[in-house]
């Protein structure tokens, strides 16, 4: 069993990944922590509570950061053209969900849960890395107590999606991402190199909805405008970014990876760019030296990943 804390900014693709984590028989979802990104922290937290209620998820929800780790960073408008005004593709969601939020801020929830389960917790982070960076700042020892960190973020040998060189989750808080990627824990980086080629078509999702229960039908409903948005890049389908990271937890054999130290560019025209120094490559002394070697996905068996998502979501 993999004990997972899911750090998320729901978010259309975040919602699918949440249902995957909830339904996979080898995953024990022990916490949901929210982060701003696809919408404000109020909205992403409300959405997490909504999905928890609709899908009967037992895991507590803890509310996370509302601003970048360096609060002087300038915030850009929420990506409503991607995830809708309400972060869930504008499906009807009540303003307030009558469920309690964990009293701790997300980063402290992470620290305390990791300390209570030493060596057992996998952090799956599919939004900005702010909560994880805050947890490391407050309690650096947790790096040695976490089992694995799997993140959706970054791009290495392909273009970005919010700038020619940067991916949204990393670009949204580059300083936080650099802290997370250079800390002494094992991070698996599932970036656009693999998520941008892992797409689910509208008809495939529709077929799942026809066979599935209420949760899968809701997923189909909330994904429609996201699929419309992806018209520029995908033929009538969507990239399932965050689900790829969740799939890695249970099926790492479906990914091809390389290892090396990873840094994030902070500032300038390449703000938020992720750069790996692959292990074994020699360069003059530089900013990648002496850092932990992380695992970066460069290949994926997309069809099998999509098939596993389907099989898992249709389990009840
Ligand atoms: C990432 O950014 C968000 O819009 C998605 O939820 C995903 O986590 C893709 O770049
Ligand atoms: Ca996300």
PDB file of C-alpha atoms and ligand atoms in Angstrom:
ATOM      1  CA  UNK A   1       0.000   0.000   0.000  1.00  0.00           C
ATOM      2  CA  UNK A   2       1.285   3.464  -0.870  1.00  0.00           C
ATOM      3  CA  UNK A   3       0.339   6.121   1.681  1.00  0.00           C
ATOM      4  CA  UNK A   4      -0.192   9.276  -0.358  1.00  0.00           C
ATOM      5  CA  UNK A   5      -0.673  12.939   0.486  1.00  0.00           C
ATOM      6  CA  UNK A   6      -2.038  14.663  -2.610  1.00  0.00           C
ATOM      7  CA  UNK A   7      -1.051  18.324  -2.957  1.00  0.00           C
ATOM      8  CA  UNK A   8      -3.338  19.813  -5.581  1.00  0.00           C
ATOM      9  CA  UNK A   9      -5.006  22.878  -7.128  1.00  0.00           C
ATOM     10  CA  UNK A  10      -8.276  21.455  -8.491  1.00  0.00           C
ATOM     11  CA  UNK A  11      -8.284  21.993 -11.393  1.00  0.00           C
ATOM     12  CA  UNK A  12      -9.823  19.757 -14.051  1.00  0.00           C
ATOM     13  CA  UNK A  13      -6.911  17.340 -14.547  1.00  0.00           C
ATOM     14  CA  UNK A  14      -6.348  17.476 -10.767  1.00  0.00           C
ATOM     15  CA  UNK A  15      -9.886  16.120 -10.301  1.00  0.00           C
ATOM     16  CA  UNK A  16      -9.228  13.090 -12.503  1.00  0.00           C
ATOM     17  CA  UNK A  17      -5.984  12.361 -10.646  1.00  0.00           C
ATOM     18  CA  UNK A  18      -7.829  12.629  -7.330  1.00  0.00           C
ATOM     19  CA  UNK A  19     -10.367  10.022  -8.404  1.00  0.00           C
ATOM     20  CA  UNK A  20      -7.507   7.792  -9.583  1.00  0.00           C
ATOM     21  CA  UNK A  21      -5.755   8.042  -6.195  1.00  0.00           C
ATOM     22  CA  UNK A  22      -9.040   7.438  -4.375  1.00  0.00           C
ATOM     23  CA  UNK A  23      -9.943   4.365  -6.420  1.00  0.00           C
ATOM     24  CA  UNK A  24      -6.585   2.642  -6.918  1.00  0.00           C
ATOM     25  CA  UNK A  25      -6.478  -0.449  -4.679  1.00  0.00           C
ATOM     26  CA  UNK A  26      -2.784  -0.043  -3.835  1.00  0.00           C
ATOM     27  CA  UNK A  27      -3.124   3.587  -2.756  1.00  0.00           C
ATOM     28  CA  UNK A  28      -4.155   4.761   0.676  1.00  0.00           C
ATOM     29  CA  UNK A  29      -4.990   8.449   0.270  1.00  0.00           C
ATOM     30  CA  UNK A  30      -4.257   9.875   3.713  1.00  0.00           C
ATOM     31  CA  UNK A  31      -4.509  13.589   3.020  1.00  0.00           C
ATOM     32  CA  UNK A  32      -5.399  16.223   0.472  1.00  0.00           C
ATOM     33  CA  UNK A  33      -3.561  19.533   0.705  1.00  0.00           C
ATOM     34  CA  UNK A  34      -4.594  22.452  -1.452  1.00  0.00           C
ATOM     35  CA  UNK A  35      -2.546  25.074  -3.219  1.00  0.00           C
ATOM     36  CA  UNK A  36      -3.394  28.124  -5.310  1.00  0.00           C
ATOM     37  CA  UNK A  37      -2.662  27.994  -9.032  1.00  0.00           C
ATOM     38  CA  UNK A  38      -5.502  26.970 -11.307  1.00  0.00           C
ATOM     39  CA  UNK A  39      -7.632  29.315  -9.159  1.00  0.00           C
ATOM     40  CA  UNK A  40      -7.344  31.120  -5.820  1.00  0.00           C
ATOM     41  CA  UNK A  41      -6.705  29.096  -2.658  1.00  0.00           C
ATOM     42  CA  UNK A  42     -10.308  29.706  -1.544  1.00  0.00           C
ATOM     43  CA  UNK A  43     -11.584  28.232  -4.790  1.00  0.00           C
ATOM     44  CA  UNK A  44      -9.206  25.255  -4.998  1.00  0.00           C
ATOM     45  CA  UNK A  45      -9.937  24.382  -1.352  1.00  0.00           C
ATOM     46  CA  UNK A  46     -13.676  24.659  -1.901  1.00  0.00           C
ATOM     47  CA  UNK A  47     -13.270  22.422  -4.982  1.00  0.00           C
ATOM     48  CA  UNK A  48     -11.299  19.818  -3.017  1.00  0.00           C
ATOM     49  CA  UNK A  49     -14.039  19.756  -0.374  1.00  0.00           C
ATOM     50  CA  UNK A  50     -16.689  19.481  -3.085  1.00  0.00           C
ATOM     51  CA  UNK A  51     -14.974  16.495  -4.712  1.00  0.00           C
ATOM     52  CA  UNK A  52     -14.354  14.894  -1.310  1.00  0.00           C
ATOM     53  CA  UNK A  53     -18.054  15.163  -0.526  1.00  0.00           C
ATOM     54  CA  UNK A  54     -19.307  14.059  -3.953  1.00  0.00           C
ATOM     55  CA  UNK A  55     -16.947  11.085  -4.132  1.00  0.00           C
ATOM     56  CA  UNK A  56     -17.048  10.063  -0.468  1.00  0.00           C
ATOM     57  CA  UNK A  57     -13.344  10.475   0.075  1.00  0.00           C
ATOM     58  CA  UNK A  58     -12.305   9.936   3.685  1.00  0.00           C
ATOM     59  CA  UNK A  59      -8.996  11.832   3.553  1.00  0.00           C
ATOM     60  CA  UNK A  60      -8.940  15.218   5.347  1.00  0.00           C
ATOM     61  CA  UNK A  61      -8.451  18.420   3.357  1.00  0.00           C
ATOM     62  CA  UNK A  62      -5.902  20.969   4.619  1.00  0.00           C
ATOM     63  CA  UNK A  63      -5.768  24.440   3.120  1.00  0.00           C
ATOM     64  CA  UNK A  64      -2.430  25.582   1.742  1.00  0.00           C
ATOM     65  CA  UNK A  65      -0.578  28.672   0.619  1.00  0.00           C
ATOM     66  CA  UNK A  66      -2.302  31.560  -1.123  1.00  0.00           C
ATOM     67  CA  UNK A  67       0.824  33.290  -2.431  1.00  0.00           C
ATOM     68  CA  UNK A  68       4.295  32.388  -3.679  1.00  0.00           C
ATOM     69  CA  UNK A  69       7.083  31.682  -1.215  1.00  0.00           C
ATOM     70  CA  UNK A  70       8.613  35.025  -2.180  1.00  0.00           C
ATOM     71  CA  UNK A  71       5.520  37.177  -1.623  1.00  0.00           C
ATOM     72  CA  UNK A  72       6.933  40.025  -3.707  1.00  0.00           C
ATOM     73  CA  UNK A  73       6.373  38.003  -6.876  1.00  0.00           C
ATOM     74  CA  UNK A  74       3.754  39.496  -9.126  1.00  0.00           C
ATOM     75  CA  UNK A  75       0.648  37.295  -9.510  1.00  0.00           C
ATOM     76  CA  UNK A  76      -0.884  36.792 -12.927  1.00  0.00           C
ATOM     77  CA  UNK A  77      -4.617  36.305 -13.559  1.00  0.00           C
ATOM     78  CA  UNK A  78      -5.998  32.796 -12.871  1.00  0.00           C
ATOM     79  CA  UNK A  79      -6.043  30.550 -15.956  1.00  0.00           C
ATOM     80  CA  UNK A  80      -9.823  30.667 -16.348  1.00  0.00           C
ATOM     81  CA  UNK A  81      -9.546  29.891 -20.058  1.00  0.00           C
ATOM     82  CA  UNK A  82      -8.138  26.465 -19.085  1.00  0.00           C
ATOM     83  CA  UNK A  83      -9.992  25.445 -15.905  1.00  0.00           C
ATOM     84  CA  UNK A  84     -13.021  27.773 -16.024  1.00  0.00           C
ATOM     85  CA  UNK A  85     -14.016  30.598 -13.680  1.00  0.00           C
ATOM     86  CA  UNK A  86     -14.561  28.129 -10.835  1.00  0.00           C
ATOM     87  CA  UNK A  87     -11.553  25.883 -11.458  1.00  0.00           C
ATOM     88  CA  UNK A  88     -13.762  22.895 -12.303  1.00  0.00           C
ATOM     89  CA  UNK A  89     -14.697  23.693 -15.869  1.00  0.00           C
ATOM     90  CA  UNK A  90     -17.658  25.752 -14.663  1.00  0.00           C
ATOM     91  CA  UNK A  91     -19.727  22.760 -13.656  1.00  0.00           C
ATOM     92  CA  UNK A  92     -22.178  23.905 -10.967  1.00  0.00           C
ATOM     93  CA  UNK A  93     -20.431  23.875  -7.576  1.00  0.00           C
ATOM     94  CA  UNK A  94     -22.000  25.350  -4.403  1.00  0.00           C
ATOM     95  CA  UNK A  95     -20.191  28.404  -2.999  1.00  0.00           C
ATOM     96  CA  UNK A  96     -19.742  26.762   0.365  1.00  0.00           C
ATOM     97  CA  UNK A  97     -19.296  23.074   1.172  1.00  0.00           C
ATOM     98  CA  UNK A  98     -20.477  22.074   4.596  1.00  0.00           C
ATOM     99  CA  UNK A  99     -17.449  19.984   5.543  1.00  0.00           C
ATOM    100  CA  UNK A 100     -14.678  20.805   8.001  1.00  0.00           C
ATOM    101  CA  UNK A 101     -11.201  21.754   6.821  1.00  0.00           C
ATOM    102  CA  UNK A 102      -8.252  20.376   8.787  1.00  0.00           C
ATOM    103  CA  UNK A 103      -7.253  23.057  11.332  1.00  0.00           C
ATOM    104  CA  UNK A 104      -3.588  22.969  10.259  1.00  0.00           C
ATOM    105  CA  UNK A 105      -2.140  24.813   7.305  1.00  0.00           C
ATOM    106  CA  UNK A 106      -1.161  22.380   4.532  1.00  0.00           C
ATOM    107  CA  UNK A 107       2.582  22.523   5.140  1.00  0.00           C
ATOM    108  CA  UNK A 108       2.132  21.662   8.826  1.00  0.00           C
ATOM    109  CA  UNK A 109      -0.303  18.878   7.950  1.00  0.00           C
ATOM    110  CA  UNK A 110       2.427  17.497   5.686  1.00  0.00           C
ATOM    111  CA  UNK A 111       5.109  17.766   8.393  1.00  0.00           C
ATOM    112  CA  UNK A 112       3.008  16.120  11.098  1.00  0.00           C
ATOM    113  CA  UNK A 113       1.692  13.350   8.865  1.00  0.00           C
ATOM    114  CA  UNK A 114       5.175  12.538   7.587  1.00  0.00           C
ATOM    115  CA  UNK A 115       6.543  12.495  11.147  1.00  0.00           C
ATOM    116  CA  UNK A 116       3.724  10.188  12.243  1.00  0.00           C
ATOM    117  CA  UNK A 117       4.509   7.777   9.358  1.00  0.00           C
ATOM    118  CA  UNK A 118       8.293   7.912   8.971  1.00  0.00           C
ATOM    119  CA  UNK A 119       9.590   6.446   5.713  1.00  0.00           C
ATOM    120  CA  UNK A 120       6.072   5.653   4.471  1.00  0.00           C
ATOM    121  CA  UNK A 121       4.541   8.723   2.886  1.00  0.00           C
ATOM    122  CA  UNK A 122       4.630   9.560  -0.821  1.00  0.00           C
ATOM    123  CA  UNK A 123       3.912  13.188  -1.625  1.00  0.00           C
ATOM    124  CA  UNK A 124       2.178  13.601  -4.977  1.00  0.00           C
ATOM    125  CA  UNK A 125       2.330  17.313  -5.807  1.00  0.00           C
ATOM    126  CA  UNK A 126       0.529  18.520  -8.908  1.00  0.00           C
ATOM    127  CA  UNK A 127       0.294  22.270  -8.361  1.00  0.00           C
ATOM    128  CA  UNK A 128       2.786  24.936  -7.420  1.00  0.00           C
ATOM    129  CA  UNK A 129       5.439  23.655  -5.030  1.00  0.00           C
ATOM    130  CA  UNK A 130       4.833  26.282  -2.328  1.00  0.00           C
ATOM    131  CA  UNK A 131       3.406  23.970   0.369  1.00  0.00           C
ATOM    132  CA  UNK A 132       6.261  21.496   0.004  1.00  0.00           C
ATOM    133  CA  UNK A 133       8.853  24.275   0.143  1.00  0.00           C
ATOM    134  CA  UNK A 134       7.211  25.747   3.263  1.00  0.00           C
ATOM    135  CA  UNK A 135       7.252  22.306   4.901  1.00  0.00           C
ATOM    136  CA  UNK A 136      10.976  21.927   4.125  1.00  0.00           C
ATOM    137  CA  UNK A 137      11.718  25.403   5.453  1.00  0.00           C
ATOM    138  CA  UNK A 138       9.886  24.796   8.717  1.00  0.00           C
ATOM    139  CA  UNK A 139      11.186  21.261   9.249  1.00  0.00           C
ATOM    140  CA  UNK A 140      14.100  20.348   6.946  1.00  0.00           C
ATOM    141  CA  UNK A 141      14.385  16.898   8.568  1.00  0.00           C
ATOM    142  CA  UNK A 142      11.227  15.722   6.824  1.00  0.00           C
ATOM    143  CA  UNK A 143      13.314  15.325   3.647  1.00  0.00           C
ATOM    144  CA  UNK A 144      14.804  12.221   5.258  1.00  0.00           C
ATOM    145  CA  UNK A 145      11.443  10.942   6.489  1.00  0.00           C
ATOM    146  CA  UNK A 146       9.396  11.068   3.285  1.00  0.00           C
ATOM    147  CA  UNK A 147       9.394   7.934   1.118  1.00  0.00           C
ATOM    148  CA  UNK A 148       9.130   9.627  -2.293  1.00  0.00           C
ATOM    149  CA  UNK A 149       8.037  12.865  -3.848  1.00  0.00           C
ATOM    150  CA  UNK A 150       6.351  12.666  -7.244  1.00  0.00           C
ATOM    151  CA  UNK A 151       5.612  15.988  -8.881  1.00  0.00           C
ATOM    152  CA  UNK A 152       3.818  17.066 -12.039  1.00  0.00           C
ATOM    153  CA  UNK A 153       5.842  19.969 -13.306  1.00  0.00           C
ATOM    154  CA  UNK A 154       8.580  21.186 -15.552  1.00  0.00           C
ATOM    155  CA  UNK A 155       9.762  20.461 -19.073  1.00  0.00           C
ATOM    156  CA  UNK A 156      13.225  19.368 -20.130  1.00  0.00           C
ATOM    157  CA  UNK A 157      13.507  18.487 -23.823  1.00  0.00           C
ATOM    158  CA  UNK A 158      10.174  19.960 -24.978  1.00  0.00           C
ATOM    159  CA  UNK A 159       8.721  23.515 -24.872  1.00  0.00           C
ATOM    160  CA  UNK A 160       6.831  24.893 -21.892  1.00  0.00           C
ATOM    161  CA  UNK A 161       3.121  25.674 -21.740  1.00  0.00           C
ATOM    162  CA  UNK A 162       3.069  29.128 -20.106  1.00  0.00           C
ATOM    163  CA  UNK A 163       6.181  30.409 -21.826  1.00  0.00           C
ATOM    164  CA  UNK A 164       8.390  28.856 -24.489  1.00  0.00           C
ATOM    165  CA  UNK A 165      10.582  27.468 -21.692  1.00  0.00           C
ATOM    166  CA  UNK A 166       8.376  27.081 -18.610  1.00  0.00           C
ATOM    167  CA  UNK A 167       5.562  24.851 -17.378  1.00  0.00           C
ATOM    168  CA  UNK A 168       2.698  26.303 -15.273  1.00  0.00           C
ATOM    169  CA  UNK A 169       3.281  24.600 -11.905  1.00  0.00           C
ATOM    170  CA  UNK A 170       6.967  25.515 -11.822  1.00  0.00           C
ATOM    171  CA  UNK A 171       6.520  28.953 -13.369  1.00  0.00           C
ATOM    172  CA  UNK A 172       3.876  29.713 -10.744  1.00  0.00           C
ATOM    173  CA  UNK A 173       6.467  29.578  -7.951  1.00  0.00           C
ATOM    174  CA  UNK A 174      10.005  29.023  -9.275  1.00  0.00           C
ATOM    175  CA  UNK A 175      11.757  29.706  -5.952  1.00  0.00           C
ATOM    176  CA  UNK A 176       9.614  27.085  -4.217  1.00  0.00           C
ATOM    177  CA  UNK A 177      10.261  24.551  -6.993  1.00  0.00           C
ATOM    178  CA  UNK A 178      14.016  25.117  -6.746  1.00  0.00           C
ATOM    179  CA  UNK A 179      13.873  24.437  -2.982  1.00  0.00           C
ATOM    180  CA  UNK A 180      11.919  21.210  -3.555  1.00  0.00           C
ATOM    181  CA  UNK A 181      14.116  19.939  -6.392  1.00  0.00           C
ATOM    182  CA  UNK A 182      17.406  20.581  -4.582  1.00  0.00           C
ATOM    183  CA  UNK A 183      16.391  19.167  -1.173  1.00  0.00           C
ATOM    184  CA  UNK A 184      17.887  15.858   0.005  1.00  0.00           C
ATOM    185  CA  UNK A 185      14.912  13.679  -0.846  1.00  0.00           C
ATOM    186  CA  UNK A 186      14.011  11.638  -3.876  1.00  0.00           C
ATOM    187  CA  UNK A 187      11.916  13.617  -6.332  1.00  0.00           C
ATOM    188  CA  UNK A 188      10.411  12.073  -9.444  1.00  0.00           C
ATOM    189  CA  UNK A 189       9.640  14.779 -11.980  1.00  0.00           C
ATOM    190  CA  UNK A 190       6.751  14.050 -14.321  1.00  0.00           C
ATOM    191  CA  UNK A 191       6.821  16.985 -16.714  1.00  0.00           C
ATOM    192  CA  UNK A 192       5.485  18.000 -20.085  1.00  0.00           C
ATOM    193  CA  UNK A 193       7.971  15.678 -21.818  1.00  0.00           C
ATOM    194  CA  UNK A 194       5.590  12.873 -20.895  1.00  0.00           C
ATOM    195  CA  UNK A 195       2.289  14.525 -19.948  1.00  0.00           C
ATOM    196  CA  UNK A 196       1.874  16.503 -23.173  1.00  0.00           C
ATOM    197  CA  UNK A 197       1.858  13.265 -25.168  1.00  0.00           C
ATOM    198  CA  UNK A 198      -0.560  11.518 -22.851  1.00  0.00           C
ATOM    199  CA  UNK A 199      -3.994  12.549 -23.988  1.00  0.00           C
ATOM    200  CA  UNK A 200      -7.501  11.244 -23.523  1.00  0.00           C
ATOM    201  CA  UNK A 201     -10.019  11.867 -26.257  1.00  0.00           C
ATOM    202  CA  UNK A 202     -13.502  13.256 -25.641  1.00  0.00           C
ATOM    203  CA  UNK A 203     -15.107  10.080 -26.943  1.00  0.00           C
ATOM    204  CA  UNK A 204     -12.909   7.825 -24.768  1.00  0.00           C
ATOM    205  CA  UNK A 205     -13.895   9.819 -21.688  1.00  0.00           C
ATOM    206  CA  UNK A 206     -17.531   9.812 -22.834  1.00  0.00           C
ATOM    207  CA  UNK A 207     -17.463   6.046 -23.149  1.00  0.00           C
ATOM    208  CA  UNK A 208     -16.014   5.790 -19.637  1.00  0.00           C
ATOM    209  CA  UNK A 209     -18.778   8.055 -18.360  1.00  0.00           C
ATOM    210  CA  UNK A 210     -21.424   5.877 -19.992  1.00  0.00           C
ATOM    211  CA  UNK A 211     -20.053   2.788 -18.243  1.00  0.00           C
ATOM    212  CA  UNK A 212     -19.031   4.464 -14.983  1.00  0.00           C
ATOM    213  CA  UNK A 213     -20.800   5.726 -11.888  1.00  0.00           C
ATOM    214  CA  UNK A 214     -21.761   9.269 -10.857  1.00  0.00           C
ATOM    215  CA  UNK A 215     -18.146  10.281 -10.187  1.00  0.00           C
ATOM    216  CA  UNK A 216     -16.965   9.386 -13.685  1.00  0.00           C
ATOM    217  CA  UNK A 217     -19.980  11.143 -15.199  1.00  0.00           C
ATOM    218  CA  UNK A 218     -19.100  14.265 -13.191  1.00  0.00           C
ATOM    219  CA  UNK A 219     -15.513  14.037 -14.404  1.00  0.00           C
ATOM    220  CA  UNK A 220     -16.792  13.911 -17.967  1.00  0.00           C
ATOM    221  CA  UNK A 221     -19.014  16.939 -17.361  1.00  0.00           C
ATOM    222  CA  UNK A 222     -16.326  19.087 -15.751  1.00  0.00           C
ATOM    223  CA  UNK A 223     -13.752  18.184 -18.436  1.00  0.00           C
ATOM    224  CA  UNK A 224     -15.718  19.415 -21.473  1.00  0.00           C
ATOM    225  CA  UNK A 225     -14.487  23.022 -21.549  1.00  0.00           C
ATOM    226  CA  UNK A 226     -10.939  21.871 -20.724  1.00  0.00           C
ATOM    227  CA  UNK A 227     -11.106  19.649 -23.814  1.00  0.00           C
ATOM    228  CA  UNK A 228     -12.343  22.660 -25.808  1.00  0.00           C
ATOM    229  CA  UNK A 229      -9.342  24.640 -24.561  1.00  0.00           C
ATOM    230  CA  UNK A 230      -6.928  21.936 -25.751  1.00  0.00           C
ATOM    231  CA  UNK A 231      -8.137  22.285 -29.367  1.00  0.00           C
ATOM    232  CA  UNK A 232      -4.914  24.121 -30.219  1.00  0.00           C
ATOM    233  CA  UNK A 233      -2.762  21.134 -29.257  1.00  0.00           C
ATOM    234  CA  UNK A 234      -4.878  17.971 -29.124  1.00  0.00           C
ATOM    235  CA  UNK A 235      -7.418  16.640 -31.579  1.00  0.00           C
ATOM    236  CA  UNK A 236     -10.614  16.584 -29.542  1.00  0.00           C
ATOM    237  CA  UNK A 237      -8.999  15.497 -26.306  1.00  0.00           C
ATOM    238  CA  UNK A 238      -7.034  16.645 -23.288  1.00  0.00           C
ATOM    239  CA  UNK A 239      -3.671  16.208 -21.666  1.00  0.00           C
ATOM    240  CA  UNK A 240      -4.036  14.324 -18.391  1.00  0.00           C
ATOM    241  CA  UNK A 241      -1.020  15.927 -16.716  1.00  0.00           C
ATOM    242  CA  UNK A 242      -1.755  15.281 -13.068  1.00  0.00           C
ATOM    243  CA  UNK A 243      -2.984  11.721 -13.581  1.00  0.00           C
ATOM    244  CA  UNK A 244       0.409  10.840 -15.085  1.00  0.00           C
ATOM    245  CA  UNK A 245       2.084  11.691 -11.772  1.00  0.00           C
ATOM    246  CA  UNK A 246      -0.472   9.616  -9.863  1.00  0.00           C
ATOM    247  CA  UNK A 247       0.009   6.668 -12.212  1.00  0.00           C
ATOM    248  CA  UNK A 248       3.773   6.782 -11.625  1.00  0.00           C
ATOM    249  CA  UNK A 249       3.205   5.882  -7.956  1.00  0.00           C
ATOM    250  CA  UNK A 250       1.776   2.477  -8.851  1.00  0.00           C
ATOM    251  CA  UNK A 251       3.258   1.842 -12.310  1.00  0.00           C
ATOM    252  CA  UNK A 252       6.747   3.378 -12.617  1.00  0.00           C
ATOM    253  CA  UNK A 253       7.611   0.754 -15.237  1.00  0.00           C
ATOM    254  CA  UNK A 254       5.450   2.658 -17.732  1.00  0.00           C
ATOM    255  CA  UNK A 255       7.968   5.546 -17.688  1.00  0.00           C
ATOM    256  CA  UNK A 256      11.468   5.989 -19.081  1.00  0.00           C
ATOM    257  CA  UNK A 257      13.605   8.139 -16.809  1.00  0.00           C
ATOM    258  CA  UNK A 258      17.002   9.771 -16.536  1.00  0.00           C
ATOM    259  CA  UNK A 259      18.722  11.006 -13.384  1.00  0.00           C
ATOM    260  CA  UNK A 260      20.589  14.164 -12.511  1.00  0.00           C
ATOM    261  CA  UNK A 261      20.530  17.321 -10.455  1.00  0.00           C
ATOM    262  CA  UNK A 262      17.753  19.748 -11.371  1.00  0.00           C
ATOM    263  CA  UNK A 263      17.652  23.521 -10.966  1.00  0.00           C
ATOM    264  CA  UNK A 264      14.931  26.061 -11.673  1.00  0.00           C
ATOM    265  CA  UNK A 265      15.664  29.397 -13.298  1.00  0.00           C
ATOM    266  CA  UNK A 266      14.354  32.172 -11.039  1.00  0.00           C
ATOM    267  CA  UNK A 267      13.841  35.447 -12.892  1.00  0.00           C
ATOM    268  CA  UNK A 268      14.518  36.814 -16.346  1.00  0.00           C
ATOM    269  CA  UNK A 269      13.028  35.659 -19.618  1.00  0.00           C
ATOM    270  CA  UNK A 270      13.560  31.985 -18.716  1.00  0.00           C
ATOM    271  CA  UNK A 271      11.752  32.363 -15.371  1.00  0.00           C
ATOM    272  CA  UNK A 272      10.517  28.949 -14.236  1.00  0.00           C
ATOM    273  CA  UNK A 273      12.580  26.874 -16.660  1.00  0.00           C
ATOM    274  CA  UNK A 274      13.680  23.476 -15.293  1.00  0.00           C
ATOM    275  CA  UNK A 275      17.170  22.341 -16.269  1.00  0.00           C
ATOM    276  CA  UNK A 276      18.770  18.963 -15.555  1.00  0.00           C
ATOM    277  CA  UNK A 277      22.470  18.175 -15.447  1.00  0.00           C
ATOM    278  CA  UNK A 278      22.289  14.500 -16.371  1.00  0.00           C
ATOM    279  CA  UNK A 279      24.410  12.208 -14.215  1.00  0.00           C
ATOM    280  CA  UNK A 280      27.629  11.274 -15.979  1.00  0.00           C
ATOM    281  CA  UNK A 281      27.826  14.425 -18.101  1.00  0.00           C
ATOM    282  CA  UNK A 282      30.857  16.557 -17.288  1.00  0.00           C
ATOM    283  CA  UNK A 283      30.757  20.359 -17.179  1.00  0.00           C
ATOM    284  CA  UNK A 284      32.989  22.963 -15.573  1.00  0.00           C
ATOM    285  CA  UNK A 285      32.066  23.683 -11.916  1.00  0.00           C
ATOM    286  CA  UNK A 286      28.602  25.208 -11.691  1.00  0.00           C
ATOM    287  CA  UNK A 287      25.247  25.619  -9.984  1.00  0.00           C
ATOM    288  CA  UNK A 288      24.216  21.954 -10.389  1.00  0.00           C
ATOM    289  CA  UNK A 289      27.169  20.575  -8.403  1.00  0.00           C
ATOM    290  CA  UNK A 290      26.821  18.687  -5.136  1.00  0.00           C
ATOM    291  CA  UNK A 291      23.032  18.450  -5.331  1.00  0.00           C
ATOM    292  CA  UNK A 292      20.902  15.316  -5.004  1.00  0.00           C
ATOM    293  CA  UNK A 293      20.275  13.340  -8.131  1.00  0.00           C
ATOM    294  CA  UNK A 294      16.589  13.388  -9.027  1.00  0.00           C
ATOM    295  CA  UNK A 295      14.565  11.237 -11.419  1.00  0.00           C
ATOM    296  CA  UNK A 296      13.181  12.931 -14.520  1.00  0.00           C
ATOM    297  CA  UNK A 297      10.686  11.242 -16.828  1.00  0.00           C
ATOM    298  CA  UNK A 298      11.577  11.476 -20.514  1.00  0.00           C
ATOM    299  CA  UNK A 299       9.391   8.716 -21.936  1.00  0.00           C
ATOM    300  CA  UNK A 300       5.991   7.182 -21.262  1.00  0.00           C
ATOM    301  CA  UNK A 301       3.819   4.344 -22.508  1.00  0.00           C
ATOM    302  CA  UNK A 302       0.850   6.649 -22.976  1.00  0.00           C
ATOM    303  CA  UNK A 303      -1.683   4.077 -24.115  1.00  0.00           C
ATOM    304  CA  UNK A 304      -1.038   1.870 -21.122  1.00  0.00           C
ATOM    305  CA  UNK A 305      -1.219   4.877 -18.794  1.00  0.00           C
ATOM    306  CA  UNK A 306      -4.570   5.900 -20.261  1.00  0.00           C
ATOM    307  CA  UNK A 307      -5.761   2.291 -19.999  1.00  0.00           C
ATOM    308  CA  UNK A 308      -4.768   2.116 -16.331  1.00  0.00           C
ATOM    309  CA  UNK A 309      -6.590   5.377 -15.611  1.00  0.00           C
ATOM    310  CA  UNK A 310      -9.698   3.982 -17.275  1.00  0.00           C
ATOM    311  CA  UNK A 311      -9.544   0.662 -15.466  1.00  0.00           C
ATOM    312  CA  UNK A 312      -9.013   2.403 -12.105  1.00  0.00           C
ATOM    313  CA  UNK A 313     -11.750   4.997 -12.490  1.00  0.00           C
ATOM    314  CA  UNK A 314     -14.235   2.319 -13.487  1.00  0.00           C
ATOM    315  CA  UNK A 315     -13.579   0.305 -10.314  1.00  0.00           C
ATOM    316  CA  UNK A 316     -16.188   0.771  -7.634  1.00  0.00           C
TER     317      UNK A 316
HETATM  318  C1  LIG B   1      -0.265  21.730 -14.807  1.00  0.00           C
HETATM  319  O1  LIG B   1      -0.798  23.048 -14.663  1.00  0.00           O
HETATM  320  C2  LIG B   1      -2.146  22.996 -14.245  1.00  0.00           C
HETATM  321  O2  LIG B   1      -2.936  23.776 -15.070  1.00  0.00           O
HETATM  322  C3  LIG B   1      -2.578  21.561 -14.370  1.00  0.00           C
HETATM  323  O3  LIG B   1      -3.502  21.222 -13.366  1.00  0.00           O
HETATM  324  C4  LIG B   1      -1.309  20.774 -14.258  1.00  0.00           C
HETATM  325  O4  LIG B   1      -1.002  20.474 -12.916  1.00  0.00           O
HETATM  326  C5  LIG B   1       0.088  21.498 -16.260  1.00  0.00           C
HETATM  327  O5  LIG B   1       1.073  22.392 -16.684  1.00  0.00           O
HETATM  328 CA1  LIG B   2      -2.688  20.765 -11.154  1.00  0.00          CA
END
